[in-house]
Coordinates of N, CA and C in Angstrom, one line a residue:
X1 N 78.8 124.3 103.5 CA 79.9 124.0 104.4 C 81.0 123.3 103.6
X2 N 82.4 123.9 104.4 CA 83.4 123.1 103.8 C 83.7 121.8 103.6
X3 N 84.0 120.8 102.4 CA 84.2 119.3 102.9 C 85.7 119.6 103.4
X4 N 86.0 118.1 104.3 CA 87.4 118.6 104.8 C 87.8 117.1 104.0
X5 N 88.8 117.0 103.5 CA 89.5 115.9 103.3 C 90.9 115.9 104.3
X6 N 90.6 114.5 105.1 CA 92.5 114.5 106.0 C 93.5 113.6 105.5
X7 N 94.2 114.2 105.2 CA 95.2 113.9 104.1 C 96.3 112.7 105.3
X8 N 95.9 111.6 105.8 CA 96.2 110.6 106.3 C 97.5 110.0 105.5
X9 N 98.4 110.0 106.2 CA 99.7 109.2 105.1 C 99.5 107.8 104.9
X10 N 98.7 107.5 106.2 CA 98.3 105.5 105.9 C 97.6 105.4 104.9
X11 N 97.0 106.5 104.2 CA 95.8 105.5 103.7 C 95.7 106.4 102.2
X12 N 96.3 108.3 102.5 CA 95.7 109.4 101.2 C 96.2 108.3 100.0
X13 N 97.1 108.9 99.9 CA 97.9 108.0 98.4 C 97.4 106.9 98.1
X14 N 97.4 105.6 98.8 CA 97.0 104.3 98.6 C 95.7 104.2 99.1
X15 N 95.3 104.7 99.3 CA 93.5 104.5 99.8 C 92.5 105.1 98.5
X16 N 93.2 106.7 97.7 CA 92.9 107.4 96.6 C 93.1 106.2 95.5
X17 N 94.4 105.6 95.0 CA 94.7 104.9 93.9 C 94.1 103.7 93.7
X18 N 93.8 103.2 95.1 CA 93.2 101.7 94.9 C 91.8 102.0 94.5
X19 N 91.1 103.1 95.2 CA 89.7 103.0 95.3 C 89.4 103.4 93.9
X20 N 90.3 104.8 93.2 CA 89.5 105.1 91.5 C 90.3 103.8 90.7
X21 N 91.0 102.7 90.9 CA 91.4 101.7 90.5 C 90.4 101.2 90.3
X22 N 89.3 100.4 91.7 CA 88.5 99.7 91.5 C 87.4 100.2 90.9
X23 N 87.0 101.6 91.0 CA 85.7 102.2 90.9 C 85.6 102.0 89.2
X24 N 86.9 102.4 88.4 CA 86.8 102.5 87.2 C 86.4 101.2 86.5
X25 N 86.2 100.2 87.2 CA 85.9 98.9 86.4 C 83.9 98.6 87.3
X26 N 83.9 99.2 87.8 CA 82.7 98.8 88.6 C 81.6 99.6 87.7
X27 N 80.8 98.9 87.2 CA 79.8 99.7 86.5 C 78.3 99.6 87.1
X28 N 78.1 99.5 88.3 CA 77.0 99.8 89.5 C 77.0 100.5 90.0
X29 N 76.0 101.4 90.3 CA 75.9 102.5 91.2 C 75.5 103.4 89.9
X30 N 75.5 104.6 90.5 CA 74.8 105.9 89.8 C 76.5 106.7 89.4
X31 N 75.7 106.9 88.3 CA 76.9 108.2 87.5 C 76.9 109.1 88.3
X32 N 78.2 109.6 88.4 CA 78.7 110.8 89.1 C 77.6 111.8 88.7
X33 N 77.6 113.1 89.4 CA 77.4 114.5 88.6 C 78.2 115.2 88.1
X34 N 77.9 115.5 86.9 CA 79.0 115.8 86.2 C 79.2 117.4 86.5
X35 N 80.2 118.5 86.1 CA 79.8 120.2 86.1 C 79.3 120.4 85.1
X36 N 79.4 119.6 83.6 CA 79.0 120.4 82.8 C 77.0 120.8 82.9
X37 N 76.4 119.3 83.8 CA 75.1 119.5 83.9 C 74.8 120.8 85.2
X38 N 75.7 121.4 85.3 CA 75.1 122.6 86.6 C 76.2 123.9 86.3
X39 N 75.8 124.9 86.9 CA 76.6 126.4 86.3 C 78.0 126.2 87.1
X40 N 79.2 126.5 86.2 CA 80.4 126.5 87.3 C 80.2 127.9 88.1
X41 N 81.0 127.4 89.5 CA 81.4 128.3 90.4 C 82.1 129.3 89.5
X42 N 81.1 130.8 90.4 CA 81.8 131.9 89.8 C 82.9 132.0 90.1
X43 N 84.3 132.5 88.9 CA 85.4 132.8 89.2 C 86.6 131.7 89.1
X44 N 85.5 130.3 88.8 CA 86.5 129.3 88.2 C 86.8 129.2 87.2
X45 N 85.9 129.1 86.7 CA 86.2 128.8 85.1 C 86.3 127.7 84.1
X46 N 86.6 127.0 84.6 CA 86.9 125.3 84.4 C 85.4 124.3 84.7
X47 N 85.5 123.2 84.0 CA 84.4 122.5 83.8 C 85.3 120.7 84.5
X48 N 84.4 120.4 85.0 CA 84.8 119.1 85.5 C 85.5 118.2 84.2
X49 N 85.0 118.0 82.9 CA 85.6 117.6 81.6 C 86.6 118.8 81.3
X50 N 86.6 119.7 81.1 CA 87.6 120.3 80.7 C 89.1 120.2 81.7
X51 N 89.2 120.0 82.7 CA 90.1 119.0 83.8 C 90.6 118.1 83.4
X52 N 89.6 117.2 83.2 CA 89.8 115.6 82.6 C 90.5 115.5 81.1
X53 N 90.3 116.9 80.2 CA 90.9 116.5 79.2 C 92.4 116.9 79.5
X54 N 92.4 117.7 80.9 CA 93.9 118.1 80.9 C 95.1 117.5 82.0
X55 N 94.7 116.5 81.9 CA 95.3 115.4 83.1 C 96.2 115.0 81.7
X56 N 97.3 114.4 82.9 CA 98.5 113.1 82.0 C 97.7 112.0 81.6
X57 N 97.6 112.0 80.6 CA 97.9 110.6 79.7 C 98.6 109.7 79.6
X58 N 99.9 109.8 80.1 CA 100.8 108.8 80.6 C 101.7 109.3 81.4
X59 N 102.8 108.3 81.6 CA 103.9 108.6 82.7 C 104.7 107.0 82.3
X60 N 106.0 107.6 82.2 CA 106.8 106.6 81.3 C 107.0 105.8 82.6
X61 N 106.8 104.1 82.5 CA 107.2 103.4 83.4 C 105.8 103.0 83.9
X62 N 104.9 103.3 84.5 CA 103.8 103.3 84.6 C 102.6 102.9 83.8
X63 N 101.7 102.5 84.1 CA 100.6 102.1 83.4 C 99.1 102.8 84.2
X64 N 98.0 103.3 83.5 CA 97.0 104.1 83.9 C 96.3 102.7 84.3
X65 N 95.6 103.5 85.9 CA 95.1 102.2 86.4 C 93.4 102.8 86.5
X66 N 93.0 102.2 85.3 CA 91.6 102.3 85.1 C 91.5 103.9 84.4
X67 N 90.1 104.4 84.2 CA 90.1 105.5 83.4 C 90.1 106.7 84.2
X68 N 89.9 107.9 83.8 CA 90.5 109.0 85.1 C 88.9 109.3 85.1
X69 N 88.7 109.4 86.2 CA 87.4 110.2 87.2 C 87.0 112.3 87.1
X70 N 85.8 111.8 86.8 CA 85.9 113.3 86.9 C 84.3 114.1 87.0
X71 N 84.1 115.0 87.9 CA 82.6 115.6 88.4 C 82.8 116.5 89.3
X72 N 82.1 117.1 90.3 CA 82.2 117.5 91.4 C 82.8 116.9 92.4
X73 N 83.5 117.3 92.9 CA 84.7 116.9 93.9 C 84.0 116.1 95.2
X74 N 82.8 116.8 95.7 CA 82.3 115.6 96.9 C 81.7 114.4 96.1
X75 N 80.8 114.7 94.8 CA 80.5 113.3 94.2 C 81.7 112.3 93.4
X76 N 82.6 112.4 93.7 CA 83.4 111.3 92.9 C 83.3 110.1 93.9
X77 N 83.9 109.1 93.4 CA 83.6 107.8 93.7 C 84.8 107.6 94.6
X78 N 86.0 108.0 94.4 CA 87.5 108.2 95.2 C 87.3 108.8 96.5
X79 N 86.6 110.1 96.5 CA 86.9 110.9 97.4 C 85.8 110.2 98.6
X80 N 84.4 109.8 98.1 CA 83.3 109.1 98.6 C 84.0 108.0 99.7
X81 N 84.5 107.1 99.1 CA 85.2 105.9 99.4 C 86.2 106.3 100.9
X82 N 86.8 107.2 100.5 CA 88.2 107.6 101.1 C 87.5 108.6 102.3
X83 N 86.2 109.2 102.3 CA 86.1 109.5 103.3 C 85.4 108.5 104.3
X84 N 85.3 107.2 103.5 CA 84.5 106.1 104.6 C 86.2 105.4 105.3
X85 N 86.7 105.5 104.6 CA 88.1 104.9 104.9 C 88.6 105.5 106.4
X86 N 88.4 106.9 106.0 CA 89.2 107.9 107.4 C 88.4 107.6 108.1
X87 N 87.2 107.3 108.6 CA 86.5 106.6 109.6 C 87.0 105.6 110.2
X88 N 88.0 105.1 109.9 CA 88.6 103.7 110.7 C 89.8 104.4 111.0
X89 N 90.4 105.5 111.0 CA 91.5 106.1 111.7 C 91.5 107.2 113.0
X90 N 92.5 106.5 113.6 CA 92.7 106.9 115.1 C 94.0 107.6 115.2
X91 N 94.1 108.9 115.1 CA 95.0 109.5 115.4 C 95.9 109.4 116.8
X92 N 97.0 109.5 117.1 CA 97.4 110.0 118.4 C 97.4 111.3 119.2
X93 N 97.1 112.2 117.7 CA 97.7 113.8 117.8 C 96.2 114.4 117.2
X94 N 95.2 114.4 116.9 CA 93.9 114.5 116.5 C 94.1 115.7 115.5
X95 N 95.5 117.1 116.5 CA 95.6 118.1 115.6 C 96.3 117.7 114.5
X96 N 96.7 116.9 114.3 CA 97.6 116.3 112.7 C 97.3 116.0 111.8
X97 N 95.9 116.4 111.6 CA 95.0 115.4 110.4 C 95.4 115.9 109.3
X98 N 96.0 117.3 109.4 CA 96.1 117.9 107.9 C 97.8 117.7 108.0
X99 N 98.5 117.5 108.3 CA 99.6 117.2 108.5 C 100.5 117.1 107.4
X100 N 100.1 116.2 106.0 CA 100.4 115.7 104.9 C 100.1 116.9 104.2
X101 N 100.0 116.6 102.5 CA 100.0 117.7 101.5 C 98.9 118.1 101.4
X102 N 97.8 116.7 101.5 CA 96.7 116.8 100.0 C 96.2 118.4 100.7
X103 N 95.3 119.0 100.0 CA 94.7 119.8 99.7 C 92.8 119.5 101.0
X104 N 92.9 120.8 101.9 CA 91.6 120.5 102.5 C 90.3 121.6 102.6
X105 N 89.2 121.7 103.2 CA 88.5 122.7 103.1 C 88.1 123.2 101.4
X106 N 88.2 121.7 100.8 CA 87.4 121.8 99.5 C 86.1 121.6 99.6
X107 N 85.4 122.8 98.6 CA 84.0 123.0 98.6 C 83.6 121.8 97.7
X108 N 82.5 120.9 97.9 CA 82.3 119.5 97.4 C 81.6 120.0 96.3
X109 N 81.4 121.1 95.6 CA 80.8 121.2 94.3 C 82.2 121.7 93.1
X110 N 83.3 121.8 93.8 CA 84.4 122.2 93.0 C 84.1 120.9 91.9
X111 N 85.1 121.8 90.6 CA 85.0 120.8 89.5 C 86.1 120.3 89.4
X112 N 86.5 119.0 90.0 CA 88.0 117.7 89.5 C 87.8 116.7 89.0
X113 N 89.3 116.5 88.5 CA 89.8 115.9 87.8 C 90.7 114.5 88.6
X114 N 90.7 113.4 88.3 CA 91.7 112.0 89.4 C 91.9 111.5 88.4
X115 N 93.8 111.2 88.0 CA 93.6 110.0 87.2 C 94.9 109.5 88.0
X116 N 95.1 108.0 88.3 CA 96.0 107.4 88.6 C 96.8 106.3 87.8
X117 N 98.0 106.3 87.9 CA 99.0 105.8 87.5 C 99.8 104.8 88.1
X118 N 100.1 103.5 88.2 CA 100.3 102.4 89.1 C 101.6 101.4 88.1
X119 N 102.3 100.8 88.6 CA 103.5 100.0 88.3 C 104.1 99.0 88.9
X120 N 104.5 97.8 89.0 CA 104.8 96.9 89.1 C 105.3 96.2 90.3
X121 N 106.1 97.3 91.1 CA 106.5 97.4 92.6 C 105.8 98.1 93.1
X122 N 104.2 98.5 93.1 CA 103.4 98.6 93.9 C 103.2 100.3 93.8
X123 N 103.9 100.5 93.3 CA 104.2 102.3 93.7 C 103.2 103.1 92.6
X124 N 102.4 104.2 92.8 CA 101.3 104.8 92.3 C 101.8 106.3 92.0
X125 N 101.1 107.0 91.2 CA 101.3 108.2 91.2 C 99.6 108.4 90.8
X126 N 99.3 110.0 91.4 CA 97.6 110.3 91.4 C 97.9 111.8 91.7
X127 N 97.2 112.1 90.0 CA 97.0 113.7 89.7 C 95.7 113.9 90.0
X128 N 95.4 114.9 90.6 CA 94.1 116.1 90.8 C 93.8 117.4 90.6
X129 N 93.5 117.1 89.4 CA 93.4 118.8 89.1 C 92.1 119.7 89.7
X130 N 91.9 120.8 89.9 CA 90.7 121.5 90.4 C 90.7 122.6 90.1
X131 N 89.3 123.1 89.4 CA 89.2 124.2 89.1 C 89.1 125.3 90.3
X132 N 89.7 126.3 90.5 CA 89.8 127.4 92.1 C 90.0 128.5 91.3
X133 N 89.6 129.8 92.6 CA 90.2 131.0 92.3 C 91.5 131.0 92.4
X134 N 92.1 131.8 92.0 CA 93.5 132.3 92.3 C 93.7 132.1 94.0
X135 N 93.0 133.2 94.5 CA 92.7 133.3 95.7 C 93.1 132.0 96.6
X136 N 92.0 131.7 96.6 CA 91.7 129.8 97.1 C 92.6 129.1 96.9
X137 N 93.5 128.6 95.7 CA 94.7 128.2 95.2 C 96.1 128.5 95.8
X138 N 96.2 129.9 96.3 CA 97.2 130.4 97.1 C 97.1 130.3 98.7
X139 N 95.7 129.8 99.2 CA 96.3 129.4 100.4 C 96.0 128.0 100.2
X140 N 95.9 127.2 99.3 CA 96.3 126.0 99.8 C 97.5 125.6 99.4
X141 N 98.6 126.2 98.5 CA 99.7 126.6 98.5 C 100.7 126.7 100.0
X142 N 99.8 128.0 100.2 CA 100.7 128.2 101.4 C 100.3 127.9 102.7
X143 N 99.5 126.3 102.5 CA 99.2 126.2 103.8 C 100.3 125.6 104.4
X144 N 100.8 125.2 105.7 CA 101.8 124.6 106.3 C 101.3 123.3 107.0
X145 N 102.5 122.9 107.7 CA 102.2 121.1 108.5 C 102.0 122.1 110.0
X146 N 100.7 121.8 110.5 CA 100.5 122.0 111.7 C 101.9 121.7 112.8
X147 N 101.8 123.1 114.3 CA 102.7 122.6 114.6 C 102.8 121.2 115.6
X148 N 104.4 120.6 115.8 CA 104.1 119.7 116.7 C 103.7 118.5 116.0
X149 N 103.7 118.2 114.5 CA 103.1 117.5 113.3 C 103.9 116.8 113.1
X150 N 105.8 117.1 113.0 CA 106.0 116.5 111.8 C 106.5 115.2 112.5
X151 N 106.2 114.4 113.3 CA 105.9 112.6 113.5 C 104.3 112.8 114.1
X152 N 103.8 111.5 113.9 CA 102.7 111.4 114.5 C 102.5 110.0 114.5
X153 N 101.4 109.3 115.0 CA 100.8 107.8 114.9 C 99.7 107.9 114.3
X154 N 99.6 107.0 113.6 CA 98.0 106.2 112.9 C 97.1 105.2 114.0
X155 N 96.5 104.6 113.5 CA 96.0 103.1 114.2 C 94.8 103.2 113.3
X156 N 94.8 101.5 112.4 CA 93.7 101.2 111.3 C 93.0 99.6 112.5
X157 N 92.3 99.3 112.3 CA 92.5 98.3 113.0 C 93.2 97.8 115.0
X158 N 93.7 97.0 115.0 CA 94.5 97.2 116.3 C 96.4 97.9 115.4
X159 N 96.2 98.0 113.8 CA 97.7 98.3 113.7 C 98.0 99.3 113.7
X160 N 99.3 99.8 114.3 CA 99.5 101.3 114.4 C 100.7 101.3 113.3
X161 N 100.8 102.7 113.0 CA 101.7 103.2 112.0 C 102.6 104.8 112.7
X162 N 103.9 104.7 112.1 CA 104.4 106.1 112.5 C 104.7 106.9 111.0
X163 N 104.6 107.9 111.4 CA 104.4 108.7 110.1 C 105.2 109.8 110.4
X164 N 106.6 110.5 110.0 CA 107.4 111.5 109.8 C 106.7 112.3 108.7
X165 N 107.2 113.6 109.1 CA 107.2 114.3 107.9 C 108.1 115.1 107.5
X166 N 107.8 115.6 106.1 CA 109.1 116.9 105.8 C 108.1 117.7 104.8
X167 N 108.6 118.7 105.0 CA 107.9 120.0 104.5 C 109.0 120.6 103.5
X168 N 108.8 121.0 102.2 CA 109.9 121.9 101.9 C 110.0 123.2 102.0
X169 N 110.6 124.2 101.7 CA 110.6 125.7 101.4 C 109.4 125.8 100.3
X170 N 108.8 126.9 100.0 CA 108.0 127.2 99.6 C 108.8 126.8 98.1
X171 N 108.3 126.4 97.0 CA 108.6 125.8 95.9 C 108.5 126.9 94.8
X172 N 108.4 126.8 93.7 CA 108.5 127.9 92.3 C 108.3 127.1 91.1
X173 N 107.5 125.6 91.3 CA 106.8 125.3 90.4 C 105.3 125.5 90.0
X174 N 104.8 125.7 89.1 CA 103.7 126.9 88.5 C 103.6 127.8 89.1
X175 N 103.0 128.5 89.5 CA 103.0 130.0 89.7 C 103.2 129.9 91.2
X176 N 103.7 128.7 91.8 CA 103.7 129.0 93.3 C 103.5 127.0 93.3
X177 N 104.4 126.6 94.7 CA 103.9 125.4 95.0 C 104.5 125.1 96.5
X178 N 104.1 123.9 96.8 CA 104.6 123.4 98.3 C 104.7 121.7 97.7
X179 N 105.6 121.3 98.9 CA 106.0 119.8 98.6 C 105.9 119.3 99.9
X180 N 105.5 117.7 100.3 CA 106.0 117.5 101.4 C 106.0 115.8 101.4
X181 N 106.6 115.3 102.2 CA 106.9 113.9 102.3 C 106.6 113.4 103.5
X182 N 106.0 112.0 103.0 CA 105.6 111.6 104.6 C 106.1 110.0 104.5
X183 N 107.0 109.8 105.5 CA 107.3 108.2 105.7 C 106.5 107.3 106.5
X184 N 106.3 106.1 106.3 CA 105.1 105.7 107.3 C 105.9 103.9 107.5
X185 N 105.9 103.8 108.7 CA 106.3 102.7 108.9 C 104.7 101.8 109.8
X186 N 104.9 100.8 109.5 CA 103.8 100.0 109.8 C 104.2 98.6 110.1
X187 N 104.6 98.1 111.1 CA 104.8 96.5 111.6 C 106.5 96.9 110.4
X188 N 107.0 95.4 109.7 CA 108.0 95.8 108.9 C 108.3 96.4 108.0
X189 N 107.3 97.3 107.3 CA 107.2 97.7 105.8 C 107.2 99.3 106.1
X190 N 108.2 99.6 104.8 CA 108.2 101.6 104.8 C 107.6 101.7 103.5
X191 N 106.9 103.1 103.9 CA 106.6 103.5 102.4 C 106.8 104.6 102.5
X192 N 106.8 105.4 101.5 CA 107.1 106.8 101.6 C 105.8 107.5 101.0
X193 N 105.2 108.9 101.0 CA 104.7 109.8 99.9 C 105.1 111.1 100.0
X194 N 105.1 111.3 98.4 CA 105.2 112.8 98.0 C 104.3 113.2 98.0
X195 N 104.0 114.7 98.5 CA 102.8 115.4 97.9 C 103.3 116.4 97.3
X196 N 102.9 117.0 95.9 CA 103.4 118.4 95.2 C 101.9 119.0 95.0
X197 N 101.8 119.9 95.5 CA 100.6 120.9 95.4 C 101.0 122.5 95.4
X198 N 100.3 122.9 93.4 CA 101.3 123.8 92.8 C 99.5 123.9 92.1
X199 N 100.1 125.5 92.2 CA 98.6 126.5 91.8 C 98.8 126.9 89.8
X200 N 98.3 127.0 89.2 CA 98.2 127.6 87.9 C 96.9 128.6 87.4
X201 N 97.0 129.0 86.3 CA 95.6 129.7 85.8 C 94.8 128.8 86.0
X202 N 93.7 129.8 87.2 CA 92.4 129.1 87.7 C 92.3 128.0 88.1
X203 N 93.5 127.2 88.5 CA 93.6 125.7 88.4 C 94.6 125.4 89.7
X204 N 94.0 124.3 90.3 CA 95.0 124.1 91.6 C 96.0 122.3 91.3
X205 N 96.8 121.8 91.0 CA 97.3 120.6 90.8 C 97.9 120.0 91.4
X206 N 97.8 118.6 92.2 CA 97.8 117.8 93.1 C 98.8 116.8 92.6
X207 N 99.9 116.4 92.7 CA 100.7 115.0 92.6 C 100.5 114.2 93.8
X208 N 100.2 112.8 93.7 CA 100.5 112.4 94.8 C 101.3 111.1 94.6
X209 N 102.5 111.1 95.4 CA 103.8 110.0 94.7 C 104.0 108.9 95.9
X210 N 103.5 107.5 95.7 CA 103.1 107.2 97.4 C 104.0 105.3 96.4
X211 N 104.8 104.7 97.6 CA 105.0 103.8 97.5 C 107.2 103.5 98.0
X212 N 107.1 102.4 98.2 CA 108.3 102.1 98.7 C 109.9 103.1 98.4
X213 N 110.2 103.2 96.8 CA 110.7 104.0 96.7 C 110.7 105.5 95.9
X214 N 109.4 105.9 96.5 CA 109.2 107.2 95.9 C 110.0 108.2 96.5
X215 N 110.2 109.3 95.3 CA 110.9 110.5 95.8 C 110.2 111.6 95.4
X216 N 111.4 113.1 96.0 CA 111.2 114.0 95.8 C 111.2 114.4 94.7
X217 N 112.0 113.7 94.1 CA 112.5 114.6 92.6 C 111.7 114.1 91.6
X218 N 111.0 112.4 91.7 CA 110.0 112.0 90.6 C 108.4 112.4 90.8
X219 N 108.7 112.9 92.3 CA 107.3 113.3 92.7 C 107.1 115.4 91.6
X220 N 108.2 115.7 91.7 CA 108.7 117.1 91.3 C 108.6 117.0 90.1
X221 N 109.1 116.1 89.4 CA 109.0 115.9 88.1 C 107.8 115.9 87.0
X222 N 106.8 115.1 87.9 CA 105.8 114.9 87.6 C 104.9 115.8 87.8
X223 N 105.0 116.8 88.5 CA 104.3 117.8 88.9 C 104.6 119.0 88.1
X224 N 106.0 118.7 87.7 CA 106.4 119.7 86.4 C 105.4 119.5 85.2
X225 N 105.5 118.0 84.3 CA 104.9 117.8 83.7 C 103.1 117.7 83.5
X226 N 102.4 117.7 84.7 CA 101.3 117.9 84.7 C 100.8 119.0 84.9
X227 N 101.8 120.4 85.4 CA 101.4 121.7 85.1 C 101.4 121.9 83.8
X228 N 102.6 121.3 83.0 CA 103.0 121.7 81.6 C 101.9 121.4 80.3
X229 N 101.1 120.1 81.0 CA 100.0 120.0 80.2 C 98.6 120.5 80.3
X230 N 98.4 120.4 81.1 CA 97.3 121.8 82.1 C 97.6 122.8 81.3
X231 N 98.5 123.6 81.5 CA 99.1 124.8 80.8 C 98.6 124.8 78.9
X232 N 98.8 123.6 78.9 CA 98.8 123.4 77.0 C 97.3 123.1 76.5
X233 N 96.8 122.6 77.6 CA 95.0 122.3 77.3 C 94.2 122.9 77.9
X234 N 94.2 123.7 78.9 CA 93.7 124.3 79.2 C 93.4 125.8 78.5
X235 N 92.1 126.4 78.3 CA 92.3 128.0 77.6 C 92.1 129.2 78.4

C-alpha cells in the first residue's frame, strides 16, 4: 500500500527540518534500512546512497543542519517523526491535506535522499531527492492543489493557523516542475513556504523553502541548483 505523506504548511517544512536536525545528532535507535542492502525497485535505478551523494552540499548563506539522511523513504527518521506529528493536526477542510507541494502516495520502499539547510533567522531549506519512474515522477509533477484548497485552517493543540495558497503554472525546471506557496499565519507570526517539485532522469526533486522571508525566486533557485547537481552526479 501507498504511504501518504500530507504535506501540512504548519508543520511540512518545519516539522521535516527540525526533526532530520535532531535525528542527525541522536545516536539511539536502530539504523535506518539502507537500499543498497535490498534489490532497487524495478525501473528506478538509483540506490538510496547514490541520492545522498547527489544532494547539495551547501547553499551560500546557510549552514547544513546535521548530516543528510538517507534509506527507504518509509524508514527514515524524518518522515517517521513527521508522520507522528500529522497526528496532532485537525484540519477544517479534511479534503486539503494535499493542498501544499510535498510530494504524496510514495511507496515507503522508494530510495531518498533529505538534507537540510538552516540559517540564522530561523529560515530552512530541505532537498529530497527520490529515485521514481519517469512515469511516477510526472504525475507528481502534475498533480494540482485540490479544489476549494487554496485557504484552509490548521489547529495543533487549541492553536489554529490559516494557510493560503498559490499554485503556479506548470514550471520548465528539469524536465517538467510545479511550484507552490503556502502562507500560514498563526496567533502573530507569518511564515511562508515554497515548495518546487521538478522531475529529472529517474529522479524526482523536492525543495522545500519554509520561513519568514522565503520566496519564490530563492525557492526556484535552489531547485535549479539541486537539479544541476543531480544532473552532474548522478549516471
Amino acid at each position: 500500500m501507498a504511504h501518504r505523506l500530507l504535506p501540512l504548511a504548519v508543520l511540512t517544512a518545519a516539522a521535516l527540518s527540525a526533526t532530520l536536525a535532531s535525528c542527525a545528532d541522536d545516536g539511539g535507535g536502530a539504523e535506518p534500512l539502507r537500499t543498497t542492502d535490498r534489490a532497487v525497485p524495478v525501473g528506478t535505478g538509483y540506490t538510496s546512497d547514490q541520492l545522498e551523494q547527489a544532494l547539495l552540499t551547501e547553499v551560500s548563506g546557510y549552514e547544513r543542519a546535521g548530516e543528510p539522511d538517507s534509506g527507504e523513504y518509509g524508514s527514515l527518521k524524518a518522515i517517521q517523526n513527521f508522520d507522528q506529528l500529522q497526528d496532532q493536526v485537525t484540519l477544517d477542510k479534511p479534503r486539503c491535506a494535499n493542498a501544499a507541494g510535498r510530494p504524496a502516495d510514495v511507496d515507503p520502499g522508494t530510495p531518498t535522499a533529505i538534507v537540510t539547510f538552516a540559517r540564522g533567522n530561523g529560515q530552512t531549506a530541505t532537498e529530497t531527492l527520490m529515485a521514481m519512474t519517469a512515469a511516477a515522477a510526472e504525475r507528481q509533477v502534475k498533480a494540482r492543489v485540490p479544489a476549494g484548497c487554496l485557504t484552509f485552517r490548521t489547529r495543533v493543540g487549541s492553536q489554529w493557523s490559516e494557510h493560503r495558497v498559490f499554485e503556479a503554472q506548470s514550471g520548465d525546471l528539469g524536465a517538467g516542475s510545479r511550484t507552490v506557496g503556502v502562507t500560514t499565519t498563526s496567533g502573530g507570526s507569518h511564515t511562508k513556504t515554497w515548495y518546487v517539485v521538478l522531475r529529472g532522469r529517474r529522479f524526482l526533486a523536492t525543495i522545500s523553502l519554509y520561513g519568514p522571508n522565503a520566496t519564490r525566486a530563492e525557492a526556484e533557485q535552489l531547485a535549479r541548483a539541486a537539479y544541476d547537481q543531480a544532473r552532474r552526479i548522478l549516471p
